[in-house]
Amino acid sequence: MYNFDYVKASSVADATAALGGDAQAISGGQTLIPTLKARLGQPSSLVDLSGVAEMSGITAGDGSVTIGGAVTHHAVSESGDVPASVAALAAGIGDPAVRHRGTIGGSVANNDPSACYPSACLGLGATIHTSGGDVAADDYFQGMFDTALGEGQIVTGVTFPTPAKANYQKFVQPASRFALVGVFVSQMADGYVRVAVTGASESGVFRWSDAETALAGNFSADAVPAAPSADGMIADLHGSAAYRAHLISVMTKRAVAAC
């Protein structure tokens, strides 16, 4: 590690004011702290968001639920107000230590290509609340580790609409507990279907439109298309591009069957 200043923000306004220059926001620190230890990032100051009251708590609304950006994975998993599909997703993130420290805001802001929460956001058509305004999930996730967050902006919360049916299936990479491939499937009360895939693409989380079209006409595992093209899929020591493409179809079928 190395020397840096530490700022404990008490409000969103305090946090954004302190995030000038190369300052870095920190909440759970599950990605940032290992990055600092490896000296892959060396900000001059860390702005702690864990004490910002505006970013804590889970609020159920009319047909939706809003989760504060500083709410931990564990708290999401234990909440009776959160859609069961999202609570189950949170319960499967990392291990107990990670779930008690990591936050939904940090995960959504980081947009790791194998993280679970981005698929829930995209798979449910969530709204991402930021210090710079609200952004639809379809517009927020813009590529691997890339989002619509502007310079010095933070994720203050996420609002999920309540689906008629939804399920998340993750093929776990055992060492990291990240998704080798994860698929979030939802069907809204009006029959609208979303299928979001994480862990597979070099461009990060994405919607599988062919599956959405097929499932809109017949919401059953039998209707799920064959594997999508392997072009642009991640290939590494854990699995080839073709293997990941195959898993997308398999996990989508499992998610639909479990809805």
Coordinates of N, CA, C and O in Angstrom, one line a residue, residues 23-100:
A23 N -9.2 11.4 -7.0 CA -9.8 10.8 -5.9 C -10.7 9.6 -6.3 O -11.3 9.7 -7.4
Q24 N -10.8 8.6 -5.5 CA -11.6 7.4 -5.8 C -12.6 7.2 -4.7 O -12.3 7.2 -3.5
A25 N -13.8 6.9 -5.1 CA -14.9 6.5 -4.2 C -14.6 5.1 -3.7 O -14.2 4.2 -4.5
I26 N -15.0 4.8 -2.4 CA -14.9 3.5 -1.9 C -16.1 3.2 -1.0 O -16.5 4.1 -0.2
S27 N -16.7 2.0 -1.1 CA -17.8 1.6 -0.3 C -17.4 0.3 0.4 O -16.8 0.3 1.4
G28 N -17.7 -0.8 -0.3 CA -17.3 -2.1 0.3 C -15.8 -2.4 0.1 O -15.2 -3.1 0.8
G29 N -15.3 -1.9 -1.0 CA -13.8 -2.0 -1.3 C -13.4 -3.4 -1.8 O -12.2 -3.7 -1.9
Q30 N -14.4 -4.2 -2.3 CA -14.0 -5.6 -2.6 C -13.2 -5.7 -3.9 O -12.5 -6.6 -4.2
T31 N -13.3 -4.7 -4.8 CA -12.5 -4.6 -6.0 C -11.4 -3.6 -5.8 O -10.2 -3.9 -6.1
L32 N -11.7 -2.5 -5.2 CA -10.7 -1.4 -5.1 C -9.5 -1.7 -4.2 O -8.4 -1.5 -4.5
I33 N -9.7 -2.3 -3.0 CA -8.6 -2.6 -2.1 C -7.6 -3.6 -2.7 O -6.4 -3.3 -2.7
P34 N -8.0 -4.7 -3.4 CA -7.0 -5.5 -4.0 C -6.3 -4.8 -5.2 O -5.1 -5.0 -5.4
T35 N -7.0 -3.9 -5.8 CA -6.3 -3.0 -6.9 C -5.3 -2.1 -6.3 O -4.2 -2.0 -6.8
L36 N -5.6 -1.5 -5.1 CA -4.6 -0.7 -4.4 C -3.4 -1.5 -3.9 O -2.2 -1.1 -4.1
K37 N -3.7 -2.7 -3.4 CA -2.6 -3.5 -2.9 C -1.6 -3.9 -4.0 O -0.4 -4.0 -3.8
A38 N -2.2 -4.1 -5.2 CA -1.3 -4.5 -6.3 C -0.8 -3.3 -7.0 O 0.0 -3.5 -8.0
R39 N -1.1 -2.1 -6.5 CA -0.6 -0.9 -7.1 C -1.0 -0.7 -8.6 O -0.3 -0.1 -9.4
L40 N -2.2 -1.3 -8.9 CA -2.8 -1.1 -10.2 C -3.5 0.2 -10.3 O -3.9 0.7 -11.4
G41 N -3.8 0.8 -9.2 CA -4.4 2.1 -9.1 C -3.8 2.8 -7.9 O -3.5 2.2 -6.8
Q42 N -3.5 4.1 -8.0 CA -2.9 4.9 -6.9 C -3.5 6.2 -6.7 O -2.9 7.3 -7.0
P43 N -4.8 6.3 -6.3 CA -5.5 7.6 -6.1 C -4.8 8.3 -5.0 O -4.3 7.7 -4.0
S44 N -4.9 9.6 -5.0 CA -4.4 10.5 -3.9 C -5.2 10.5 -2.7 O -4.8 10.7 -1.6
S45 N -6.6 10.2 -2.9 CA -7.5 10.1 -1.8 C -8.6 9.1 -2.0 O -9.0 8.9 -3.2
L46 N -9.1 8.6 -0.9 CA -10.3 7.7 -1.0 C -11.4 8.4 -0.3 O -11.3 8.9 0.8
V47 N -12.6 8.3 -0.9 CA -13.8 9.0 -0.4 C -14.7 7.8 0.0 O -15.3 7.2 -0.8
D48 N -14.9 7.7 1.3 CA -15.7 6.6 1.9 C -17.2 6.9 1.8 O -17.7 7.9 2.4
L49 N -18.0 6.0 1.1 CA -19.4 6.3 1.0 C -20.2 5.5 2.0 O -21.5 5.6 2.0
S50 N -19.6 4.7 2.8 CA -20.4 3.7 3.7 C -21.2 4.5 4.7 O -22.2 3.9 5.2
G51 N -20.9 5.7 5.0 CA -21.7 6.4 6.0 C -22.7 7.4 5.4 O -23.3 8.2 6.2
V52 N -23.0 7.3 4.1 CA -23.9 8.3 3.5 C -25.3 7.7 3.7 O -25.7 6.7 3.1
A53 N -26.1 8.4 4.5 CA -27.4 7.9 4.9 C -28.3 7.8 3.6 O -29.2 6.9 3.5
E54 N -28.2 8.7 2.7 CA -29.0 8.8 1.5 C -28.8 7.5 0.6 O -29.7 7.2 -0.2
M55 N -27.7 6.8 0.9 CA -27.4 5.6 0.1 C -27.7 4.3 0.8 O -27.3 3.3 0.3
S56 N -28.3 4.4 2.0 CA -28.6 3.2 2.7 C -30.1 2.9 2.7 O -30.9 3.7 2.4
G57 N -30.4 1.7 3.0 CA -31.8 1.3 3.1 C -32.4 0.8 1.8 O -31.9 1.0 0.7
I58 N -33.5 0.0 2.0 CA -34.2 -0.6 0.9 C -35.7 -0.1 1.0 O -36.3 -0.3 2.1
T59 N -36.2 0.5 0.0 CA -37.6 1.0 0.0 C -38.5 0.4 -1.0 O -38.2 0.5 -2.2
A60 N -39.5 -0.2 -0.6 CA -40.5 -0.8 -1.5 C -41.5 0.3 -1.9 O -42.0 1.0 -1.1
G61 N -41.7 0.3 -3.2 CA -42.7 1.3 -3.8 C -43.9 0.5 -4.4 O -44.1 -0.7 -4.1
D62 N -44.6 1.2 -5.3 CA -45.7 0.6 -6.0 C -45.2 -0.1 -7.2 O -45.0 0.5 -8.2
G63 N -45.0 -1.4 -7.1 CA -44.5 -2.2 -8.2 C -43.0 -2.1 -8.5 O -42.5 -2.5 -9.5
S64 N -42.3 -1.6 -7.5 CA -40.8 -1.5 -7.6 C -40.2 -1.5 -6.2 O -40.9 -1.3 -5.2
V65 N -38.9 -1.7 -6.2 CA -38.1 -1.5 -5.0 C -36.8 -0.8 -5.3 O -36.2 -1.0 -6.3
T66 N -36.4 0.1 -4.4 CA -35.2 0.9 -4.5 C -34.2 0.5 -3.5 O -34.5 0.5 -2.3
I67 N -33.0 0.1 -3.9 CA -31.9 -0.3 -3.0 C -30.8 0.8 -3.0 O -30.3 1.1 -4.1
G68 N -30.5 1.3 -1.9 CA -29.5 2.3 -1.8 C -28.1 1.7 -2.2 O -27.8 0.5 -2.1
G69 N -27.3 2.6 -2.8 CA -26.0 2.2 -3.4 C -25.1 1.6 -2.3 O -24.2 0.8 -2.7
A70 N -25.2 2.0 -1.1 CA -24.3 1.5 0.0 C -24.8 0.2 0.7 O -24.2 -0.2 1.6
V71 N -25.9 -0.3 0.2 CA -26.5 -1.5 0.8 C -25.7 -2.7 0.4 O -25.3 -2.9 -0.8
T72 N -25.4 -3.6 1.4 CA -24.5 -4.7 1.1 C -25.2 -5.9 0.4 O -26.5 -5.9 0.5
H73 N -24.5 -6.7 -0.2 CA -25.1 -7.9 -0.8 C -25.9 -8.7 0.2 O -26.9 -9.3 -0.1
H74 N -25.3 -8.9 1.4 CA -26.0 -9.6 2.5 C -27.3 -9.0 2.8 O -28.3 -9.8 2.9
A75 N -27.4 -7.7 2.9 CA -28.7 -7.0 3.3 C -29.7 -7.2 2.1 O -30.9 -7.5 2.4
V76 N -29.2 -7.2 0.9 CA -30.1 -7.5 -0.2 C -30.7 -8.9 -0.1 O -31.9 -9.1 -0.3
S77 N -29.8 -9.8 0.1 CA -30.2 -11.2 0.2 C -31.2 -11.5 1.3 O -32.0 -12.5 1.2
E78 N -31.2 -10.8 2.3 CA -32.0 -11.0 3.5 C -33.3 -10.2 3.5 O -34.2 -10.4 4.3
S79 N -33.5 -9.3 2.5 CA -34.6 -8.4 2.5 C -35.8 -9.1 1.9 O -35.8 -9.7 0.8
G80 N -37.0 -8.9 2.6 CA -38.2 -9.4 2.1 C -38.9 -8.5 1.1 O -39.9 -8.9 0.4
D81 N -38.4 -7.3 0.9 CA -38.9 -6.3 0.0 C -38.3 -6.5 -1.4 O -38.9 -6.0 -2.4
V82 N -37.2 -7.1 -1.5 CA -36.5 -7.3 -2.8 C -37.1 -8.4 -3.5 O -37.4 -9.5 -2.9
P83 N -37.2 -8.3 -4.9 CA -37.7 -9.5 -5.6 C -36.9 -10.7 -5.3 O -35.6 -10.6 -5.2
A84 N -37.5 -11.8 -5.2 CA -36.8 -13.1 -4.8 C -35.7 -13.4 -5.7 O -34.6 -13.9 -5.2
S85 N -35.8 -13.1 -7.0 CA -34.7 -13.4 -7.9 C -33.5 -12.6 -7.6 O -32.4 -13.1 -7.7
V86 N -33.7 -11.3 -7.2 CA -32.5 -10.5 -6.9 C -31.9 -10.9 -5.6 O -30.7 -10.9 -5.4
A87 N -32.7 -11.2 -4.6 CA -32.2 -11.6 -3.3 C -31.4 -12.9 -3.5 O -30.3 -13.1 -2.8
A88 N -31.9 -13.8 -4.3 CA -31.2 -15.1 -4.5 C -29.8 -14.8 -5.2 O -28.8 -15.5 -4.9
L89 N -29.9 -13.9 -6.2 CA -28.6 -13.5 -6.9 C -27.6 -13.0 -5.9 O -26.4 -13.4 -5.9
A90 N -28.0 -12.1 -5.0 CA -27.1 -11.5 -4.0 C -26.6 -12.6 -3.1 O -25.4 -12.5 -2.6
A91 N -27.4 -13.5 -2.7 CA -27.0 -14.6 -1.8 C -25.9 -15.5 -2.4 O -25.2 -16.2 -1.7
G92 N -25.7 -15.5 -3.7 CA -24.7 -16.3 -4.4 C -23.5 -15.6 -4.8 O -22.6 -16.1 -5.4
I93 N -23.4 -14.3 -4.4 CA -22.2 -13.5 -4.7 C -21.0 -13.9 -3.7 O -21.2 -13.8 -2.5
G94 N -19.9 -14.2 -4.2 CA -18.7 -14.4 -3.4 C -18.9 -15.4 -2.3 O -19.5 -16.5 -2.4
D95 N -18.4 -15.0 -1.1 CA -18.5 -15.7 0.1 C -19.1 -14.8 1.2 O -19.3 -13.6 1.0
P96 N -19.4 -15.3 2.4 CA -20.0 -14.4 3.5 C -19.2 -13.1 3.7 O -19.8 -12.1 3.9
A97 N -17.9 -13.2 3.7 CA -17.1 -12.0 4.0 C -17.3 -10.9 2.9 O -17.5 -9.7 3.1
V98 N -17.3 -11.4 1.6 CA -17.6 -10.5 0.5 C -19.0 -9.9 0.6 O -19.2 -8.7 0.4
R99 N -20.0 -10.8 0.9 CA -21.4 -10.3 0.9 C -21.6 -9.3 2.1 O -22.5 -8.5 1.9
H100 N -20.9 -9.4 3.1 CA -21.1 -8.5 4.2 C -20.4 -7.2 4.0 O -20.6 -6.2 4.8

